[in-house]
Amino acid sequence: MDLDPKYDNYDFPYEAKEAQDGHAGHLTEAQIAQVHQFRMMLEAEGVTERLDTLTLLRFLRARKFDVALSKQMFMDCEAWRKEIDLDNLVPTWEYPEKTEIQKYYKQFYHKIDKDGRPIYIETLGGIDLTAMYKITTAERMLNNLAVEYELVADPRLPACSRKAGHLLETCCTIMDLKGVTLTRVPQVYSYVRQASAISQNYYPERLGKLYLINAPWGFSTVWSVVKGWLDPVTVKKINILGGSYKSELLKQIDEENLPKDFGGSCACEGGCENSDAGPWKDPAFSKPSQWEKKKAAATNGLQNNGSEIVTPANGEATPVVDAAAEDKVAATA
């Protein structure tokens, strides 16, 4: 792995624990050269953000280290980010309708699995788009999903990496299919298809393990066909479980980290779906995210009167005095 001091300013472990092809700390000379080539191609297109090595490696792995295809995927992602103004959306996002939406569709991050990865849980059986769109819009639901993916990248995964002592880049996902009947399939599929497109196209290489629990009768037959269309690497990450899923989940997740509703013993005050509990909330492992630092810098960069703030080495902010403004004050006095 060859770090670039211009972009690779990591404050968390950045090498993978296990030697995996194309992963940080375990690259061939050819792969290192492809990272450099990829970055140079993006810079030539005027891209200046998200050019750190870990991000580039995720896009390269998603396209089997085909640099041209990786570049197209990255540029498509950048176009989408600009379309929804994601960089400005993240630090200002509010989603007050979440409590009402949870009556139909829960999606939340909660603690970590035995590998130290964030656990992400979705319940799909209650999805009723007609009722949900009376509370919010499809655009806001998908924007909320995008913001949550950004929070996974920073601060959730960096905090988990600090706790684990090595790089973690993926999540452990539980998708509960309880209640997904034939009559609900069209609505569930409609939303999941849109959400999955965001995941696959713009946030590659974030899936560590996926557990589909309470899979309805006949689902295994469908899966046996579908998995033939998927990358074998992805198939290995997916586990199809029926109603007797508890023992399998507990092989991957400590009981105290798994909500009671899914066979564990955790019962966070106010509901596990609202706690956002995890290392990212623990002062021992959490640090301000990059977007929080940028927001703070933007806030502190100017005084109310527009005078620039300069922060010297001692960390104390000092205003740059506007001479013309001083003259006006003196004249008034």
CSV table of C-alpha atoms in Angstrom, one decimal:
chain,number,residue,atom,x,y,z
A,1,MET,CA,0.0,0.0,0.0
A,2,ASP,CA,1.3,3.4,-1.0
A,3,LEU,CA,-0.2,6.3,0.9
A,4,ASP,CA,-0.6,9.7,-0.7
A,5,PRO,CA,0.0,12.5,1.8
A,6,LYS,CA,-2.4,14.8,-0.1
A,7,TYR,CA,-5.4,12.6,0.4
A,8,ASP,CA,-4.6,9.9,3.0
A,9,ASN,CA,-5.1,11.6,6.3
A,10,TYR,CA,-6.4,8.7,8.3
A,11,ASP,CA,-6.9,9.0,12.1
A,12,PHE,CA,-7.8,5.3,12.3
A,13,PRO,CA,-6.1,1.9,11.4
A,14,TYR,CA,-6.0,1.7,7.6
A,15,GLU,CA,-4.7,-1.9,7.0
A,16,ALA,CA,-7.0,-4.9,6.8
A,17,LYS,CA,-6.4,-7.6,9.4
A,18,GLU,CA,-6.4,-10.5,7.0
A,19,ALA,CA,-4.6,-10.7,3.7
A,20,GLN,CA,-7.2,-10.3,1.0
A,21,ASP,CA,-6.5,-9.5,-2.6
A,22,GLY,CA,-6.9,-5.9,-3.4
A,23,HIS,CA,-7.3,-4.8,0.2
A,24,ALA,CA,-5.3,-2.1,2.1
A,25,GLY,CA,-2.0,-3.4,3.2
A,26,HIS,CA,-2.1,-6.4,0.9
A,27,LEU,CA,-1.6,-5.0,-2.6
A,28,THR,CA,0.6,-6.1,-5.4
A,29,GLU,CA,2.9,-3.7,-7.2
A,30,ALA,CA,0.5,-3.8,-10.2
A,31,GLN,CA,-2.4,-2.9,-8.0
A,32,ILE,CA,-0.5,0.0,-6.3
A,33,ALA,CA,0.2,1.3,-9.9
A,34,GLN,CA,-3.5,1.0,-10.7
A,35,VAL,CA,-4.4,3.1,-7.7
A,36,HIS,CA,-2.0,5.9,-8.9
A,37,GLN,CA,-3.4,5.6,-12.4
A,38,PHE,CA,-7.0,5.8,-11.2
A,39,ARG,CA,-6.3,8.9,-9.1
A,40,MET,CA,-4.5,10.6,-11.9
A,41,MET,CA,-7.4,9.9,-14.3
A,42,LEU,CA,-9.9,11.4,-11.8
A,43,GLU,CA,-7.7,14.4,-11.1
A,44,ALA,CA,-7.6,15.0,-14.9
A,45,GLU,CA,-11.4,15.1,-14.8
A,46,GLY,CA,-11.3,17.8,-12.2
A,47,VAL,CA,-12.2,15.6,-9.2
A,48,THR,CA,-10.7,16.8,-5.9
A,49,GLU,CA,-12.7,15.0,-3.3
A,50,ARG,CA,-12.7,11.4,-2.1
A,51,LEU,CA,-9.4,10.5,-3.8
A,52,ASP,CA,-8.0,8.7,-0.7
A,53,THR,CA,-6.5,5.3,-1.3
A,54,LEU,CA,-9.2,3.3,0.7
A,55,THR,CA,-12.0,4.9,-1.3
A,56,LEU,CA,-10.2,4.3,-4.6
A,57,LEU,CA,-9.6,0.6,-3.7
A,58,ARG,CA,-13.3,0.0,-3.0
A,59,PHE,CA,-14.2,1.2,-6.5
A,60,LEU,CA,-11.4,-0.8,-8.0
A,61,ARG,CA,-12.4,-4.0,-6.3
A,62,ALA,CA,-16.0,-3.4,-7.4
A,63,ARG,CA,-14.8,-3.5,-11.0
A,64,LYS,CA,-12.1,-6.2,-10.6
A,65,PHE,CA,-9.4,-3.6,-10.9
A,66,ASP,CA,-10.4,-2.5,-14.4
A,67,VAL,CA,-9.4,1.2,-14.1
A,68,ALA,CA,-11.6,2.4,-17.0
A,69,LEU,CA,-14.7,0.8,-15.5
A,70,SER,CA,-13.8,2.0,-12.0
A,71,LYS,CA,-13.4,5.5,-13.3
A,72,GLN,CA,-16.9,5.4,-15.0
A,73,MET,CA,-18.4,4.1,-11.7
A,74,PHE,CA,-16.7,6.8,-9.7
A,75,MET,CA,-17.7,9.6,-12.1
A,76,ASP,CA,-21.3,8.4,-12.1
A,77,CYS,CA,-21.2,8.5,-8.3
A,78,GLU,CA,-19.9,12.0,-8.3
A,79,ALA,CA,-22.6,13.1,-10.7
A,80,TRP,CA,-25.3,11.6,-8.4
A,81,ARG,CA,-23.7,13.3,-5.3
A,82,LYS,CA,-23.9,16.7,-7.0
A,83,GLU,CA,-27.5,16.0,-8.2
A,84,ILE,CA,-28.7,15.6,-4.6
A,85,ASP,CA,-26.2,18.0,-3.2
A,86,LEU,CA,-25.0,15.3,-0.8
A,87,ASP,CA,-22.0,17.1,0.6
A,88,ASN,CA,-24.2,19.9,1.9
A,89,LEU,CA,-27.0,17.6,2.8
A,90,VAL,CA,-25.1,15.5,5.3
A,91,PRO,CA,-24.2,18.2,7.9
A,92,THR,CA,-27.7,19.8,7.8
A,93,TRP,CA,-29.9,16.7,7.4
A,94,GLU,CA,-32.9,16.3,9.7
A,95,TYR,CA,-35.5,13.5,9.4
A,96,PRO,CA,-38.2,14.2,12.0
A,97,GLU,CA,-40.7,11.9,10.3
A,98,LYS,CA,-38.5,8.9,11.2
A,99,THR,CA,-40.6,7.9,14.2
A,100,GLU,CA,-43.8,7.7,12.1
A,101,ILE,CA,-42.0,5.9,9.2
A,102,GLN,CA,-40.7,3.2,11.7
A,103,LYS,CA,-44.3,2.0,12.1
A,104,TYR,CA,-43.9,0.6,8.6
A,105,TYR,CA,-40.2,0.3,8.0
A,106,LYS,CA,-37.4,0.2,10.5
A,107,GLN,CA,-33.8,0.8,9.3
A,108,PHE,CA,-31.1,1.4,11.9
A,109,TYR,CA,-27.5,0.8,13.0
A,110,HIS,CA,-27.0,-0.9,16.4
A,111,LYS,CA,-23.8,-1.9,18.0
A,112,ILE,CA,-21.3,-4.4,16.4
A,113,ASP,CA,-20.9,-8.0,15.5
A,114,LYS,CA,-18.1,-10.4,16.6
A,115,ASP,CA,-15.8,-9.1,13.9
A,116,GLY,CA,-16.3,-5.5,15.1
A,117,ARG,CA,-18.4,-4.3,12.2
A,118,PRO,CA,-21.5,-2.1,12.6
A,119,ILE,CA,-24.8,-4.0,12.6
A,120,TYR,CA,-27.5,-2.7,10.2
A,121,ILE,CA,-31.1,-3.9,10.5
A,122,GLU,CA,-34.0,-3.5,8.2
A,123,THR,CA,-37.6,-4.7,8.6
A,124,LEU,CA,-39.4,-5.1,5.3
A,125,GLY,CA,-42.6,-6.8,6.1
A,126,GLY,CA,-44.5,-3.6,7.1
A,127,ILE,CA,-43.7,-1.5,4.0
A,128,ASP,CA,-46.8,0.3,2.8
A,129,LEU,CA,-45.6,2.9,0.4
A,130,THR,CA,-49.1,4.5,0.1
A,131,ALA,CA,-49.2,5.2,3.9
A,132,MET,CA,-45.5,6.1,4.0
A,133,TYR,CA,-45.8,8.7,1.3
A,134,LYS,CA,-48.4,10.4,3.3
A,135,ILE,CA,-45.7,11.0,5.9
A,136,THR,CA,-42.7,11.7,3.7
A,137,THR,CA,-41.6,11.4,0.1
A,138,ALA,CA,-39.6,8.8,-1.8
A,139,GLU,CA,-36.9,11.4,-2.3
A,140,ARG,CA,-36.5,12.1,1.4
A,141,MET,CA,-36.4,8.4,2.2
A,142,LEU,CA,-33.7,7.8,-0.3
A,143,ASN,CA,-31.8,10.9,0.8
A,144,ASN,CA,-32.0,9.7,4.4
A,145,LEU,CA,-30.5,6.3,3.2
A,146,ALA,CA,-27.7,8.2,1.5
A,147,VAL,CA,-26.9,10.3,4.6
A,148,GLU,CA,-26.8,7.1,6.7
A,149,TYR,CA,-24.3,5.6,4.2
A,150,GLU,CA,-22.2,8.7,4.6
A,151,LEU,CA,-22.3,8.3,8.4
A,152,VAL,CA,-21.2,4.6,8.0
A,153,ALA,CA,-18.1,5.8,6.2
A,154,ASP,CA,-17.5,8.5,8.8
A,155,PRO,CA,-17.8,8.3,11.8
A,156,ARG,CA,-19.1,4.7,12.3
A,157,LEU,CA,-16.5,2.6,10.5
A,158,PRO,CA,-13.5,4.7,11.7
A,159,ALA,CA,-14.7,4.3,15.3
A,160,CYS,CA,-15.1,0.5,14.8
A,161,SER,CA,-11.6,0.3,13.3
A,162,ARG,CA,-10.1,2.1,16.3
A,163,LYS,CA,-11.8,-0.3,18.7
A,164,ALA,CA,-10.8,-3.4,16.6
A,165,GLY,CA,-7.3,-2.2,16.1
A,166,HIS,CA,-7.4,-2.8,12.4
A,167,LEU,CA,-9.3,-1.5,9.3
A,168,LEU,CA,-13.0,-2.3,9.0
A,169,GLU,CA,-14.8,-1.3,5.9
A,170,THR,CA,-18.0,-3.4,5.9
A,171,CYS,CA,-21.2,-3.9,7.8
A,172,CYS,CA,-23.2,-6.9,9.1
A,173,THR,CA,-26.7,-6.6,7.7
A,174,ILE,CA,-29.9,-8.2,9.0
A,175,MET,CA,-33.0,-7.9,6.7
A,176,ASP,CA,-36.2,-9.2,8.3
A,177,LEU,CA,-38.6,-10.6,5.7
A,178,LYS,CA,-41.4,-11.4,8.3
A,179,GLY,CA,-44.7,-10.2,6.9
A,180,VAL,CA,-43.5,-10.0,3.3
A,181,THR,CA,-46.5,-11.7,1.6
A,182,LEU,CA,-47.3,-12.1,-2.1
A,183,THR,CA,-49.6,-9.0,-1.9
A,184,ARG,CA,-46.8,-6.9,-0.4
A,185,VAL,CA,-44.0,-8.1,-2.7
A,186,PRO,CA,-44.6,-5.4,-5.4
A,187,GLN,CA,-44.3,-2.5,-2.9
A,188,VAL,CA,-41.4,-4.0,-1.1
A,189,TYR,CA,-39.6,-4.7,-4.3
A,190,SER,CA,-40.3,-1.2,-5.6
A,191,TYR,CA,-38.5,0.5,-2.7
A,192,VAL,CA,-35.8,-2.1,-2.2
A,193,ARG,CA,-34.8,-1.9,-5.9
A,194,GLN,CA,-34.2,1.9,-5.6
A,195,ALA,CA,-32.4,1.5,-2.3
A,196,SER,CA,-30.2,-1.3,-3.6
A,197,ALA,CA,-29.3,0.7,-6.7
A,198,ILE,CA,-27.8,3.4,-4.4
A,199,SER,CA,-25.9,0.8,-2.4
A,200,GLN,CA,-24.5,-1.1,-5.4
A,201,ASN,CA,-23.7,1.9,-7.6
A,202,TYR,CA,-22.4,4.5,-5.1
A,203,TYR,CA,-21.3,2.6,-2.0
A,204,PRO,CA,-19.4,-0.4,-3.3
A,205,GLU,CA,-17.7,-3.0,-1.0
A,206,ARG,CA,-19.7,-2.1,2.1
A,207,LEU,CA,-21.4,-5.5,2.6
A,208,GLY,CA,-19.6,-7.9,5.0
A,209,LYS,CA,-22.4,-10.4,5.8
A,210,LEU,CA,-26.1,-10.3,5.0
A,211,TYR,CA,-28.7,-12.4,6.9
A,212,LEU,CA,-32.1,-12.6,5.4
A,213,ILE,CA,-34.3,-13.8,8.3
A,214,ASN,CA,-37.9,-15.1,8.4
A,215,ALA,CA,-37.6,-15.9,4.7
A,216,PRO,CA,-41.1,-17.0,3.5
A,217,TRP,CA,-41.9,-20.4,2.1
A,218,GLY,CA,-40.5,-20.8,-1.4
A,219,PHE,CA,-37.8,-18.2,-1.0
A,220,SER,CA,-35.0,-20.7,-1.0
A,221,THR,CA,-36.2,-22.0,-4.4
A,222,VAL,CA,-36.1,-18.5,-5.8
A,223,TRP,CA,-32.7,-17.9,-4.2
A,224,SER,CA,-31.2,-21.0,-5.8
A,225,VAL,CA,-31.9,-19.4,-9.2
A,226,VAL,CA,-31.0,-15.8,-8.3
A,227,LYS,CA,-27.6,-16.6,-6.8
A,228,GLY,CA,-26.5,-18.0,-10.1
A,229,TRP,CA,-26.6,-14.4,-11.5
A,230,LEU,CA,-24.5,-13.0,-8.7
A,231,ASP,CA,-20.7,-12.7,-8.1
A,232,PRO,CA,-19.6,-15.8,-6.1
A,233,VAL,CA,-17.9,-13.4,-3.7
A,234,THR,CA,-21.2,-11.8,-3.0
A,235,VAL,CA,-23.0,-15.1,-2.7
A,236,LYS,CA,-20.7,-16.2,0.1
A,237,LYS,CA,-21.7,-13.2,2.2
A,238,ILE,CA,-25.5,-14.0,2.0
A,239,ASN,CA,-27.3,-16.3,4.4
A,240,ILE,CA,-30.9,-17.3,3.9
A,241,LEU,CA,-32.6,-18.2,7.2
A,242,GLY,CA,-36.2,-19.1,8.1
A,243,GLY,CA,-37.9,-18.5,11.4
A,244,SER,CA,-35.3,-20.5,13.3
A,245,TYR,CA,-32.5,-18.0,12.7
A,246,LYS,CA,-31.5,-17.1,16.3
A,247,SER,CA,-28.7,-19.7,16.6
A,248,GLU,CA,-27.1,-18.6,13.4
A,249,LEU,CA,-27.2,-14.9,14.2
A,250,LEU,CA,-25.7,-15.6,17.6
A,251,LYS,CA,-22.7,-17.3,15.9
A,252,GLN,CA,-21.9,-13.9,14.4
A,253,ILE,CA,-23.3,-11.4,17.0
A,254,ASP,CA,-23.0,-11.4,20.8
A,255,GLU,CA,-26.3,-11.8,22.5
A,256,GLU,CA,-26.0,-8.5,24.3
A,257,ASN,CA,-25.4,-6.7,21.0
A,258,LEU,CA,-28.5,-8.2,19.3
A,259,PRO,CA,-31.9,-6.6,20.0
A,260,LYS,CA,-34.4,-8.7,21.8
A,261,ASP,CA,-36.8,-8.5,18.8
A,262,PHE,CA,-34.2,-10.5,16.9
A,263,GLY,CA,-33.3,-13.1,19.5
A,264,GLY,CA,-30.7,-11.2,21.5
A,265,SER,CA,-30.9,-9.7,25.0
A,266,CYS,CA,-30.4,-6.0,24.2
A,267,ALA,CA,-33.2,-3.6,25.1
A,268,CYS,CA,-31.9,0.0,24.7
A,269,GLU,CA,-33.9,2.6,26.5
A,270,GLY,CA,-36.2,4.2,24.0
A,271,GLY,CA,-35.8,1.2,21.7
A,272,CYS,CA,-32.7,-0.2,20.0
A,273,GLU,CA,-33.9,1.3,16.7
A,274,ASN,CA,-33.5,4.8,18.2
A,275,SER,CA,-30.3,4.4,20.2
A,276,ASP,CA,-27.6,4.4,17.5
A,277,ALA,CA,-25.5,2.6,20.1
A,278,GLY,CA,-22.0,1.6,19.0
A,279,PRO,CA,-18.3,2.6,19.2
A,280,TRP,CA,-19.1,5.7,17.3
A,281,LYS,CA,-20.9,6.9,20.4
A,282,ASP,CA,-18.1,5.9,22.8
A,283,PRO,CA,-15.6,8.8,23.6
A,284,ALA,CA,-12.8,6.2,23.7
A,285,PHE,CA,-13.1,5.5,20.0
A,286,SER,CA,-15.1,8.3,18.5
A,287,LYS,CA,-13.6,11.4,16.9
A,288,PRO,CA,-15.1,14.2,14.9
A,289,SER,CA,-15.9,13.1,11.3
A,290,GLN,CA,-14.4,14.8,8.3
A,291,TRP,CA,-17.7,16.5,7.5
A,292,GLU,CA,-18.0,17.8,11.0
A,293,LYS,CA,-14.5,19.3,10.8
A,294,LYS,CA,-15.3,21.0,7.5
A,295,LYS,CA,-18.6,22.4,9.0
A,296,ALA,CA,-16.7,23.7,12.0
A,297,ALA,CA,-14.0,25.2,9.8
A,298,ALA,CA,-16.7,26.9,7.7
A,299,THR,CA,-18.4,28.2,10.7
A,300,ASN,CA,-15.3,29.5,12.3
A,301,GLY,CA,-13.7,30.8,9.1
A,302,LEU,CA,-15.6,34.0,9.1
A,303,GLN,CA,-16.9,36.4,11.8
A,304,ASN,CA,-20.4,37.8,11.5
A,305,ASN,CA,-18.9,40.9,9.9
A,306,GLY,CA,-17.1,38.8,7.3
A,307,SER,CA,-13.6,39.1,8.8
A,308,GLU,CA,-11.6,36.0,8.4
A,309,ILE,CA,-10.5,34.0,11.4
A,310,VAL,CA,-6.9,32.8,11.5
A,311,THR,CA,-6.1,29.9,13.8
A,312,PRO,CA,-2.5,30.0,14.9
A,313,ALA,CA,-0.5,27.0,16.2
A,314,ASN,CA,-1.8,27.5,19.8
A,315,GLY,CA,-5.3,26.8,18.5
A,316,GLU,CA,-6.8,30.1,19.6
A,317,ALA,CA,-8.8,31.9,17.0
A,318,THR,CA,-7.6,35.4,16.1
A,319,PRO,CA,-9.7,37.7,13.9
A,320,VAL,CA,-8.1,39.4,11.0
A,321,VAL,CA,-8.9,43.1,11.5
A,322,ASP,CA,-10.5,44.9,8.6
A,323,ALA,CA,-8.8,48.3,8.6
A,324,ALA,CA,-11.7,50.0,6.8
A,325,ALA,CA,-14.1,48.7,9.4
A,326,GLU,CA,-11.9,50.1,12.2
A,327,ASP,CA,-11.9,53.5,10.5
A,328,LYS,CA,-15.7,53.5,10.4
A,329,VAL,CA,-15.9,52.6,14.1
A,330,ALA,CA,-13.5,55.3,15.0
A,331,ALA,CA,-15.4,57.9,13.0
A,332,THR,CA,-18.7,56.9,14.6
A,333,ALA,CA,-17.1,57.2,18.1
